[in-house]
XYZ file of C-alpha atoms in Angstrom:
618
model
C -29.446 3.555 5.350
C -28.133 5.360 2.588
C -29.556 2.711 -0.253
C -32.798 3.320 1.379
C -32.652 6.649 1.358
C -31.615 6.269 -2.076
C -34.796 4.841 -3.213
C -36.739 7.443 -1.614
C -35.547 10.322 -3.323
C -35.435 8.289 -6.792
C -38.333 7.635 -6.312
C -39.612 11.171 -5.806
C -37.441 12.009 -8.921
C -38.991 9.474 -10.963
C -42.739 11.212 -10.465
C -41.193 14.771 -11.041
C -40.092 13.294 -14.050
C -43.514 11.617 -14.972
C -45.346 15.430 -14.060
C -42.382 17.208 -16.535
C -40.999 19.205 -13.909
C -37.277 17.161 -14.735
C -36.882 16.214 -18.036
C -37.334 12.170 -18.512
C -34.079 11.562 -20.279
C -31.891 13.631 -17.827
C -29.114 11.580 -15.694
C -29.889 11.582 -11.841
C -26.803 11.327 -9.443
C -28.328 11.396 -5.941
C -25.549 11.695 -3.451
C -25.971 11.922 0.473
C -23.592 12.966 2.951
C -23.983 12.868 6.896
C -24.087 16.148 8.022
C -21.844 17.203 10.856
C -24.259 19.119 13.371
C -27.395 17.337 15.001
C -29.376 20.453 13.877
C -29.135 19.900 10.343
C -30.438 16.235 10.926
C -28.969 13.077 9.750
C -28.315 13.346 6.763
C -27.995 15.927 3.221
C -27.904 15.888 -0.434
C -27.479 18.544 -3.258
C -29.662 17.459 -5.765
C -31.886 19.947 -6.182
C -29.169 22.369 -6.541
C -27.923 19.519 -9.021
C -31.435 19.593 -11.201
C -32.006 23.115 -10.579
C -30.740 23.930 -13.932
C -32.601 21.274 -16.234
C -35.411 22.024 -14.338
C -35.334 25.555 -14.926
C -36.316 26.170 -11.580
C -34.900 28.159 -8.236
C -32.620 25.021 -6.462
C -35.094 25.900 -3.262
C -38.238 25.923 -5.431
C -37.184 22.695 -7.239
C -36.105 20.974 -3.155
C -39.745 21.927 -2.012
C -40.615 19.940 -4.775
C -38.620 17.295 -4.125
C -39.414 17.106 -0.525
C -43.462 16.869 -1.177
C -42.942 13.959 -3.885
C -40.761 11.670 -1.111
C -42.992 8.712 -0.100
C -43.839 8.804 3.310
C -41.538 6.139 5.150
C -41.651 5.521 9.056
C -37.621 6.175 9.237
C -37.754 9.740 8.522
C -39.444 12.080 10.917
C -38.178 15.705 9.266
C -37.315 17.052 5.761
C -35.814 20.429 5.682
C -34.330 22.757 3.139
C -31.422 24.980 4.091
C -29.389 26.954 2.347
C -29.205 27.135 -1.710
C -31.117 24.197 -1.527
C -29.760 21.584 0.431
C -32.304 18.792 1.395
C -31.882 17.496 5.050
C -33.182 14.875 6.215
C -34.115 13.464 10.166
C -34.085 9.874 10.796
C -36.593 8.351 13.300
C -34.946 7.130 16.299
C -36.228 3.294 15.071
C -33.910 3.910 12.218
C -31.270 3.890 13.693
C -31.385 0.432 15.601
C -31.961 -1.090 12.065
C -28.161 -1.311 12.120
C -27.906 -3.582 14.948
C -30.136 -6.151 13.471
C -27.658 -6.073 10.263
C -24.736 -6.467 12.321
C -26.064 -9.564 13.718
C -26.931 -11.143 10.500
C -24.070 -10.454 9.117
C -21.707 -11.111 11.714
C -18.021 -11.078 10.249
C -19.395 -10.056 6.932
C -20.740 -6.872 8.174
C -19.878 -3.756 6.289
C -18.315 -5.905 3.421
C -19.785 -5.874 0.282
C -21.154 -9.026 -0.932
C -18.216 -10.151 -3.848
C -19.876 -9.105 -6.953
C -16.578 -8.626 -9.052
C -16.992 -5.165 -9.656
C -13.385 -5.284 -10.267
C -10.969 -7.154 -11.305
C -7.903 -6.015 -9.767
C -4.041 -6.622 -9.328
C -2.386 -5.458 -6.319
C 1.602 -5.472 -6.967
C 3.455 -4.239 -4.583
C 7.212 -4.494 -2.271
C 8.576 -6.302 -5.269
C 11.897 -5.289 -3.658
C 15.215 -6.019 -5.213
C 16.120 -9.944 -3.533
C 19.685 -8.829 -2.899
C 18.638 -8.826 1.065
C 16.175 -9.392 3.787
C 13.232 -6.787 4.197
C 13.892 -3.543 5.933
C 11.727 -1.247 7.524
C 11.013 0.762 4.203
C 9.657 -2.287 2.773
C 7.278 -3.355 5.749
C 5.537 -0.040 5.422
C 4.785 -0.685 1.704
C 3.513 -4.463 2.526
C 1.259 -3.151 5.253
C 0.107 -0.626 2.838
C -0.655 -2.915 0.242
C -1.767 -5.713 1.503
C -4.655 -3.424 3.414
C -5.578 -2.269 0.394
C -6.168 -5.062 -1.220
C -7.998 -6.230 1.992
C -10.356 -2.913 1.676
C -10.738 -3.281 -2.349
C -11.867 -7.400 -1.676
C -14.309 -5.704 1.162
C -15.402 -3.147 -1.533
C -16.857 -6.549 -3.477
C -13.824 -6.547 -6.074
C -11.735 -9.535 -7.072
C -8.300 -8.754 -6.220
C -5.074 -10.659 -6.543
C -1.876 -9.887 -5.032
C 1.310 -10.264 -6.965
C 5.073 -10.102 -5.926
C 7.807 -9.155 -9.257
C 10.649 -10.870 -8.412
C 13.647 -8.705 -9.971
C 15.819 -11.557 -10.882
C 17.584 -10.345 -13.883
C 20.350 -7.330 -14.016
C 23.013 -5.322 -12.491
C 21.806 -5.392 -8.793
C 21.782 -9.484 -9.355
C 25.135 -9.539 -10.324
C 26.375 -7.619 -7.952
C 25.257 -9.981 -5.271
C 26.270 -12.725 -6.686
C 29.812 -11.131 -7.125
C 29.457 -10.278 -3.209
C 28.834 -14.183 -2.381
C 31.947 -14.852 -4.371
C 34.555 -12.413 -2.700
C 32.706 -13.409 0.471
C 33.517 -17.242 -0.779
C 37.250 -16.414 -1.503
C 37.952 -15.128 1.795
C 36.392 -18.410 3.275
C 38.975 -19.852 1.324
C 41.394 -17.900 2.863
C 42.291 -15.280 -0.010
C 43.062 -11.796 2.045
C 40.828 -9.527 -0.392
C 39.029 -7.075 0.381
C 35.091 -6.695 -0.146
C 34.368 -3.067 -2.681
C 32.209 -0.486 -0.948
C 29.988 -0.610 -3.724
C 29.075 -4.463 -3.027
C 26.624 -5.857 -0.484
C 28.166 -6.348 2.900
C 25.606 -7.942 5.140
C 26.298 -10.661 7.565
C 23.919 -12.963 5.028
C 26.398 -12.301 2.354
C 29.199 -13.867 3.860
C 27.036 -16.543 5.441
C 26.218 -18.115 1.749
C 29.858 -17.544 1.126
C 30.871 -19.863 4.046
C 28.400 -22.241 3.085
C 30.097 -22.969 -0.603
C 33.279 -23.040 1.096
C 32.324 -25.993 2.801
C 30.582 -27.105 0.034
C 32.922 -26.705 -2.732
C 36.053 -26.057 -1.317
C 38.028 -24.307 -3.319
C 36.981 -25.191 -7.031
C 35.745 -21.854 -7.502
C 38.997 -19.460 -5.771
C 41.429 -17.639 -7.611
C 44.650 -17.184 -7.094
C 45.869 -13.607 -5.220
C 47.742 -12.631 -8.527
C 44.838 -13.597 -10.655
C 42.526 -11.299 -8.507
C 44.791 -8.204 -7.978
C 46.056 -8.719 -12.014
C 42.097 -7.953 -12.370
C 41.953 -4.900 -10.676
C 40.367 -2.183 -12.172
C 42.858 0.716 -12.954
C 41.828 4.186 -12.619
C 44.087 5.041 -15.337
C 40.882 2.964 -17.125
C 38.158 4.494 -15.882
C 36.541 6.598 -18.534
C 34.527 8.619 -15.929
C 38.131 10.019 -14.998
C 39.076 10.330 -17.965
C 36.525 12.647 -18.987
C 37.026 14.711 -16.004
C 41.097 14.465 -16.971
C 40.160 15.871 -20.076
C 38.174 18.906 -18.894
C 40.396 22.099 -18.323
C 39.195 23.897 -15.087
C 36.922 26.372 -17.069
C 35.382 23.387 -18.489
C 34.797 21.584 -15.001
C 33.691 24.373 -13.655
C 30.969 25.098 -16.460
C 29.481 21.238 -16.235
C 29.512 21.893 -12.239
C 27.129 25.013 -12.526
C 25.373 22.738 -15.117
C 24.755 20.633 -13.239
C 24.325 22.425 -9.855
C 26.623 20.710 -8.026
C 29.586 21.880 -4.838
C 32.940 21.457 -6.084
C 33.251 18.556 -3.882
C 29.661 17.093 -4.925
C 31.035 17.129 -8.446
C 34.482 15.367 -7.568
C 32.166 12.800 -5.380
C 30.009 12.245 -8.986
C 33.190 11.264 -10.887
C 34.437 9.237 -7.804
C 31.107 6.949 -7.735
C 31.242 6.523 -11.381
C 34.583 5.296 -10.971
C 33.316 2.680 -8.604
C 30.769 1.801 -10.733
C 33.219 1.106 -13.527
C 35.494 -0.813 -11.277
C 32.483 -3.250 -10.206
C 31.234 -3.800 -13.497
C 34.808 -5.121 -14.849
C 34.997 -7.044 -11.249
C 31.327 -9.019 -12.571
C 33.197 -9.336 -15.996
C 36.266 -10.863 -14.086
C 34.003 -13.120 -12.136
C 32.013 -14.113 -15.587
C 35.021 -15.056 -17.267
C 36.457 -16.688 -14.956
C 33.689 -19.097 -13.215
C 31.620 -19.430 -16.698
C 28.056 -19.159 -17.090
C 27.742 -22.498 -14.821
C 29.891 -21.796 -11.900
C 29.036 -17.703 -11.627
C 24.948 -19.350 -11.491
C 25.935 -21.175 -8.346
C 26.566 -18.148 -6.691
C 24.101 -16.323 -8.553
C 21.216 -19.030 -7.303
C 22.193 -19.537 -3.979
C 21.499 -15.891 -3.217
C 18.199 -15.404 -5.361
C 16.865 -18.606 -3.905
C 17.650 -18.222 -0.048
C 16.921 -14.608 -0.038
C 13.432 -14.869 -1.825
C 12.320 -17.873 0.362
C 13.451 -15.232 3.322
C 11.061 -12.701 1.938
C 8.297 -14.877 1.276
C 9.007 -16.698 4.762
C 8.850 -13.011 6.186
C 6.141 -11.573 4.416
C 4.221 -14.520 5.418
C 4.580 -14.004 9.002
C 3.259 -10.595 8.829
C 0.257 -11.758 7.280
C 0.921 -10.659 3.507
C 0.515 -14.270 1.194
C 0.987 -13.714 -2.567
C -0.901 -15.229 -5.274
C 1.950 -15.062 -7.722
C 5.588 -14.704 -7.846
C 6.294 -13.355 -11.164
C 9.797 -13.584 -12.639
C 11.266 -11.150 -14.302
C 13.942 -13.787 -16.078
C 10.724 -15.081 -17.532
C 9.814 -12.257 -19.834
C 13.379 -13.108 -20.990
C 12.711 -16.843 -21.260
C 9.716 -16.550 -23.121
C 10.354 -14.255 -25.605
C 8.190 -11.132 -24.291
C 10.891 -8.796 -23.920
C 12.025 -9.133 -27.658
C 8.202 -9.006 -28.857
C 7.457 -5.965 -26.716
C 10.418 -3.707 -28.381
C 10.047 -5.224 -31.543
C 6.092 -4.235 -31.790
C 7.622 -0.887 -30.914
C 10.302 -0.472 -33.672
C 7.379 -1.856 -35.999
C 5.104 1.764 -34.890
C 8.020 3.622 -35.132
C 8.007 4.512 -31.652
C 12.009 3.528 -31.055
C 14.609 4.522 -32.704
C 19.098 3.817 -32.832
C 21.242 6.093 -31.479
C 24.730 5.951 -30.923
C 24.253 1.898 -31.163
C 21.224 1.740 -28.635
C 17.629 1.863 -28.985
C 15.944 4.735 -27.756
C 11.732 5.125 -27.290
C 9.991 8.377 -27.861
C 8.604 8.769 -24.327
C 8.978 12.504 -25.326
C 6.096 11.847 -27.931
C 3.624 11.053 -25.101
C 4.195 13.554 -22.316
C 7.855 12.091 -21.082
C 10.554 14.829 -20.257
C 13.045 12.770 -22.315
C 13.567 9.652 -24.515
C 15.101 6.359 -22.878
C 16.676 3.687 -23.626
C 15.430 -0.019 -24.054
C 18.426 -1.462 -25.342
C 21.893 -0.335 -24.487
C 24.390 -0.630 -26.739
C 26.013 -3.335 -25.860
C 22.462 -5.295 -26.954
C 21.298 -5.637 -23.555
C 18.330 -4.660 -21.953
C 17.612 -2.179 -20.381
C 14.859 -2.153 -16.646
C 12.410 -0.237 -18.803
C 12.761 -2.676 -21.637
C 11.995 -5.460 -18.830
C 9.140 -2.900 -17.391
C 7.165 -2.959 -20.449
C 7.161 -6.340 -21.290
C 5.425 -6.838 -17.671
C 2.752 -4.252 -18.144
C 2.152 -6.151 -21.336
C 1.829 -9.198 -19.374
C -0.166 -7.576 -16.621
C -2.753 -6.429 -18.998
C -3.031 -9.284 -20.633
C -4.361 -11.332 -18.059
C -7.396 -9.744 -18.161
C -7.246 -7.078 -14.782
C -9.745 -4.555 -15.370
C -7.323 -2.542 -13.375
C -3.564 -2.875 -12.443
C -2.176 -1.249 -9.173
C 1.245 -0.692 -8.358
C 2.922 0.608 -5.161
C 6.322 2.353 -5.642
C 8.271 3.589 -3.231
C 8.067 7.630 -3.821
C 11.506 7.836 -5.332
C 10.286 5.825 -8.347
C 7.784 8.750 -9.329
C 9.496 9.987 -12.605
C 8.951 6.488 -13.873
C 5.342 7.382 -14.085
C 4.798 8.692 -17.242
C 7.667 6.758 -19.394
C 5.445 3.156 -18.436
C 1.981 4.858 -19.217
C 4.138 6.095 -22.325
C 4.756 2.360 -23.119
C 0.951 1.246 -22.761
C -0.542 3.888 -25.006
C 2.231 3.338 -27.803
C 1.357 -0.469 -27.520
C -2.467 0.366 -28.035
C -2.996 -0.066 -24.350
C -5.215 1.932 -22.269
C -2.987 3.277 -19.871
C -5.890 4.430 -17.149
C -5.846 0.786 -16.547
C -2.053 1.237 -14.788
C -2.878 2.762 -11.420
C 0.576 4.244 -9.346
C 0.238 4.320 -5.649
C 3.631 5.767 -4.251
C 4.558 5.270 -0.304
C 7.294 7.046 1.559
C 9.803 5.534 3.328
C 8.995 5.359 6.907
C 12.184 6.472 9.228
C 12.586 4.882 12.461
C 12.804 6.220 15.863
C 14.378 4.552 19.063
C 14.367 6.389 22.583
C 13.964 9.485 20.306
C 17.170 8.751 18.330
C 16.624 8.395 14.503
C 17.696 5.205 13.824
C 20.430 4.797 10.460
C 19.395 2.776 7.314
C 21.468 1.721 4.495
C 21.035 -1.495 2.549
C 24.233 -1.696 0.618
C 26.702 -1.779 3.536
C 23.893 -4.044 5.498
C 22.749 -1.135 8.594
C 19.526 -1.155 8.744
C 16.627 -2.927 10.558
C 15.071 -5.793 8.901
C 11.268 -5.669 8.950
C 12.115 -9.490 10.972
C 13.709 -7.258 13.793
C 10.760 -4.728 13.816
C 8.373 -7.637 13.957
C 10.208 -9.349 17.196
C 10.375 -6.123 18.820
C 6.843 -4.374 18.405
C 4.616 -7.225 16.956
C 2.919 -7.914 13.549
C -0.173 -6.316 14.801
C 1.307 -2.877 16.111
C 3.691 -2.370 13.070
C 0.591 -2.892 10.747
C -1.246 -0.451 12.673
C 1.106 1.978 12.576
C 1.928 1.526 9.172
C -1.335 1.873 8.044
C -2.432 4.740 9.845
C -0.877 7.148 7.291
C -1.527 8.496 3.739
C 0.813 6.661 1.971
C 2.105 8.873 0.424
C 3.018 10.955 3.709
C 5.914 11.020 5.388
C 6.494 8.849 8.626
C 8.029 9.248 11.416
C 7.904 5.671 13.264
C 8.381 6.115 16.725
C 9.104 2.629 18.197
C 8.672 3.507 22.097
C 5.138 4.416 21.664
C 4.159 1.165 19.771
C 5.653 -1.058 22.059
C 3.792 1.089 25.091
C 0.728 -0.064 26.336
C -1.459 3.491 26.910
C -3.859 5.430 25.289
C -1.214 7.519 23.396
C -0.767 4.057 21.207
C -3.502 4.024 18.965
C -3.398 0.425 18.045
C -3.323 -0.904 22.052
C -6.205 1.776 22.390
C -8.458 0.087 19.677
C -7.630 -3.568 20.552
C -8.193 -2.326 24.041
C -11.529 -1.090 23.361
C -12.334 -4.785 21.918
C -10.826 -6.528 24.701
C -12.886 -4.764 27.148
C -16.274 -5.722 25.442
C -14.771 -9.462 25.300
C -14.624 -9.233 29.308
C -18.103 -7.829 29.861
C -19.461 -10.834 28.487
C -16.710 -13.156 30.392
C -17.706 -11.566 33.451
C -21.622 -11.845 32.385
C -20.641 -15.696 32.459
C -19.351 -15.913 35.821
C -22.146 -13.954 37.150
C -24.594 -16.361 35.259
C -26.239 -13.974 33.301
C -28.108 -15.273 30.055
C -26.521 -13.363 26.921
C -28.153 -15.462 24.418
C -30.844 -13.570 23.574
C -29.754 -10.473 23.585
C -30.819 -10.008 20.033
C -34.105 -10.028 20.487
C -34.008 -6.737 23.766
C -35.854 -3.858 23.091
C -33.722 -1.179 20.866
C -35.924 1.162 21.702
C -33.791 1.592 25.481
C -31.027 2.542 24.107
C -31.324 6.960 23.631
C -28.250 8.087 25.673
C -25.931 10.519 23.938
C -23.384 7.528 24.075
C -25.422 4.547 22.697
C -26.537 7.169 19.292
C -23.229 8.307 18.904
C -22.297 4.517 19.011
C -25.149 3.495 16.672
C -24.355 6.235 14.325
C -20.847 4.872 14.210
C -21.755 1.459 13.656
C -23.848 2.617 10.493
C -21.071 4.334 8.683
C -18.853 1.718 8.784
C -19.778 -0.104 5.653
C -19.683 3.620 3.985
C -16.401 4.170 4.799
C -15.392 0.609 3.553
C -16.690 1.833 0.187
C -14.741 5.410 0.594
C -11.601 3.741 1.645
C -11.240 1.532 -1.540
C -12.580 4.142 -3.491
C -9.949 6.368 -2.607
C -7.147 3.701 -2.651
C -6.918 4.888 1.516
C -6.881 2.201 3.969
C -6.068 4.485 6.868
C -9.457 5.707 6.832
C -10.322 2.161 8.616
C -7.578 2.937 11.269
C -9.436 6.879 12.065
C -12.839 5.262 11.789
C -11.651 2.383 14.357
C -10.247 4.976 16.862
C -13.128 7.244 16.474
C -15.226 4.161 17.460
C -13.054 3.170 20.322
C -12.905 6.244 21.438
C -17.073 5.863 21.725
C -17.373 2.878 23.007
C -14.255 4.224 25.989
C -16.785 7.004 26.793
C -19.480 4.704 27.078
C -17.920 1.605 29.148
C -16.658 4.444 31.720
C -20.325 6.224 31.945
C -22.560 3.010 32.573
C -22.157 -0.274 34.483
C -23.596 -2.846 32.015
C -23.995 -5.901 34.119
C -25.591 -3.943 37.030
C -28.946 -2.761 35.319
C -32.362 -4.071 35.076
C -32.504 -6.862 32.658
C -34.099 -5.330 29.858
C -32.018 -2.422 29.607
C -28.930 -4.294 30.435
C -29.725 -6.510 27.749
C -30.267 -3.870 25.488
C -26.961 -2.215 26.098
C -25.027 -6.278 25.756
C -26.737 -5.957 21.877
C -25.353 -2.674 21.434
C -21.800 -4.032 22.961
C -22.009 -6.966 20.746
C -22.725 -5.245 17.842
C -19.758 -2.904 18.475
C -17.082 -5.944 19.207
C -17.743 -7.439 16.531
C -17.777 -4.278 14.132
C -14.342 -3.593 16.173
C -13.102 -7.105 15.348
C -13.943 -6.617 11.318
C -12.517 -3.163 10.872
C -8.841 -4.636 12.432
C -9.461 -7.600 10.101
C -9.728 -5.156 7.207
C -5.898 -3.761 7.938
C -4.963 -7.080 8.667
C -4.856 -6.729 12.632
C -5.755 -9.461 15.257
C -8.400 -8.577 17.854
C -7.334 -10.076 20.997
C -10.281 -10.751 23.659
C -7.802 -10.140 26.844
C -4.960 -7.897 27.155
């Protein structure tokens, strides 16, 4: 409705240009809105007050104007001006069965736009850490994402999902060196796991299983283990707190903000940190770079397959896995920094290599390379955003988690000193969702293993309800995921509510079976029956549903599909309880089956859209 309304009112504009009351070379933007009271008709647009000014006319003088060039058209019945100068315009009641006639045409296509690769688009997002299964956190992110990729591909882009697989550093080693403490007590060594190492039951599961399938070839002896212990004595965190006399401490402390016991905690956690970094070393040195892969692999390969396994089965398929060991492999790491010390945009300090994010907005420099020659995740980070653009996306999305927002402008830093334009890097960020069970918040933390895997959530509640619910949010918003109500089947659950809404069309026509009533033709009934308040507010619904496909990807929002999907169940509720379909003459009843139709399967496209079945019984 809105691309013929479109043509209209260009049309109109094109003659006031042709009689110089707009000037011929001026730029036309003719935008509509539906207008929120019946009075002010059907629609609006501002473009008089838009033209006024080029026109050098009054914005009511020039919509008069405007309003006696439109063609006539048998769809609109009334043009008024209100206001300033807004044009509003009355559809004919005809217009607005045209919908119906689309929706039957285009069947599961309606209110999609026909793939024209406006776009070409990467979608990257949970990329989490493989050091464990999926939690909770992470199922909200691959809900969010993959809808959005669903509702860009609807928008008539070309979009491709892509997983980064962070296979490379610290976090990596660490679970490794988890599997092979986990290994030496399977071999009977009485050691204890760190707190600062991964403790979940999967951990010691791959530990058991090279027990038994390397017996011991891999242990240690007790002495060589404890003889390995990091000292505190070491530590060089402690040290410089040793070194501080109390006015000294207590300066840093109001530095740094912190309660006397935050700031002894700080010290304490660096310690750690220290002690598990010479445990890796330990574990290096001692296995070799063969043996310490076994353990390494074992827990990269089992956990990924996990993640793709469970990602799968909530309906979120990948078209790539990238690597992150491959920018290493190939080379791209090395090139990246290297093009970077050739602008002049790093520099050495104190033996590491630092890039002037400060020179492009940043709040400070970073490191790439430490100065031990390694590395750093930004170096890695840059190499892929290389990579990414490379391929030829006309736009590259990423979803962090909300926690990652500082690490914004440092990676747009990296694309513009590369000669990259960085308004091709689009950040999404999504909040954590926190879980809540008989009104308890439920605890999450993924080092010591509590927390609930998104497997769990998807046993308990569903695939379909946690999508829902996980898409029904900004994602940027906090969440608060109550569990109860998404298991419950009422009204108060918004996704059993909508699915419910489709269901009960499904069993008109069951029942319209069993009576023996012809639904066949239904296409073909006479529209023009169909004049209740219900049946136009559901034919007005059913019309902005391929607008709001276009909003939602515009906007990057695919919970405007879950409001727009209540809103219409909540319609078609009002109606099914106000009429009995079956009962009526034929052709009304048959008009009312189109209108039914037409609204099931508009039901049934919008759920596909967030990635949400739409069951025909419940």
């Amino acid at each position: 409705m809105k691309d013929q309304l479109h043509d209209l009112f260009n049309q109109a504009i094109e003659k006031l240009k042709a009689d110089d009351v707009i000037p011929a070379d001026h730029p036309v933007n003719i935008q509509f809105e539906r207008t929120r009271q019946k009075e002010h008709g059907d629609f609006a647009t501002n473009v008089a007050m838009t033209l006024a000014k080029p026109a050098r006319r009054n914005p009511r003088e020039l919509a008069t104007l405007v309003v006696e060039a439109l063609p006539n058209d048998r769809l609109i019945t009334q043009v008024d001006i209100a206001g300033p100068g807004f044009i509003n315009v009355f559809l004919a009641q005809d217009a607005r069965y045209e919908v119906l006639n689309t929706v039957f045409s285009e069947g599961d296509r309606y209110g999609l736009a026909k793939p024209n690769s406006k776009q070409k688009i990467m979608v990257e997002f949970v990329s989490a850490n493989p050091t464990g299964p999926l939690h909770v956190g992470h199922g909200r992110g691959a809900a969010y994402g993959d809808a959005l990729a669903r509702v860009l591909t609807a928008a008539g882009n070309t979009v491709e999902r892509e997983y980064y697989v962070n296979d490379a550093g610290r976090q990596m080693d660490i679970l490794a060196v988890s599997v092979w403490i986990r290994y030496l007590q399977a071999n009977d060594l009485d050691i204890e796991l760190p707190n600062n190492c991964y403790k979940g039951d999967y951990v010691a599961a791959y530990g058991k299983q090279l027990a038994t399938e390397h017996a011991n070839k891999y242990a240690v002896t007790l002495d060589a283990y404890n003889n390995a212990e990091f000292k505190r004595s070491d530590s060089s965190a402690l040290k410089e707190m040793n070194a501080l006399s109390a006015a000294e401490l207590d300066k840093k402390r109001n530095e740094l903000n912190l309660s006397a016991d935050e700031f002894t905690k700080k010290y304490e956690k660096q310690f750690l940190e220290e002690s598990l970094d010479s445990r890796i070393a330990f574990a290096k040195a001692t296995l070799g770079a063969e043996g310490f892969n076994i353990f390494f692999s074992i827990a990269l390969n089992s956990i990924v397959a996990d993640i793709r396994q469970d990602l799968s089965e909530f309906g979120v398929d990948y078209d790539t896995w990238f690597s992150e060991r491959s920018l290493f492999d190939d080379g791209k790491i090395v090139t990246a920094i290297d093009t970077l010390k050739a602008s002049g945009d790093v520099y050495e300090k104190g033996g590491a290599w630092w890039f002037k994010t400060t020179d492009y907005g940043d709040e400070k420099d970073r490191v790439v390379i430490r100065d031990n020659g390694q590395p750093t995740y930004f170096a890695s980070d840059i190499a892929y955003h290389v990579d990414k653009l490379a391929r030829g996306f006309d736009l590259a999305i990423n979803i962090w988690g909300s926690d990652h927002h500082g690490y914004i402008p440092r990676v747009k830093a990296s694309l513009q000193a590369l000669g990259l334009p960085p308004e091709k890097l689009k950040v999404l960020l999504v909040q954590f969702a926190v879980l809540y069970r008989n009104g308890e918040k439920v605890s999450m933390s993924t080092r010591s293993g509590e927390f609930v895997t998104l497997r769990d959530l998807r046993n308990e509640i569903g695939s379909d309800a946690a999508r829902f619910f996980y898409a029904q949010r900004k994602s940027e918003q906090h969440m608060d995921f109550d569990l109860d109500l998404a298991k419950s089947q009422s009204n108060e659950n918004p996704m059993f509510y909508v699915q419910y809404a489709h269901a009960r069309l499904c069993r008109i026509f069951k029942t319209a079976a069993e009576r023996n009533i012809d639904t066949h033709n239904i296409q073909s009934a006479d529209f023009s029956l169909l004049s209740s308040d219900h049946e136009n507010a559901l034919l007005t619904l059913l019309q902005k549903f391929p607008e709001l496909v276009i909003a939602a990807a515009a906007n990057y929002e695919p919970h405007q599909i879950t409001y727009y999907l209540r809103d219409l169940a909540t319609a078609l509720h009002s109606y099914y309880n106000s009429v009995k379909f079956l009962d009526a003459d034929k052709p009304q009843r048959d008009a009312m089956l189109a209108l039914c139709s037409a609204t099931r399967q508009t039901l049934k496209n919008g759920l596909s859209i967030i990635g949400v079945g739409a069951p025909e019984s419940m």
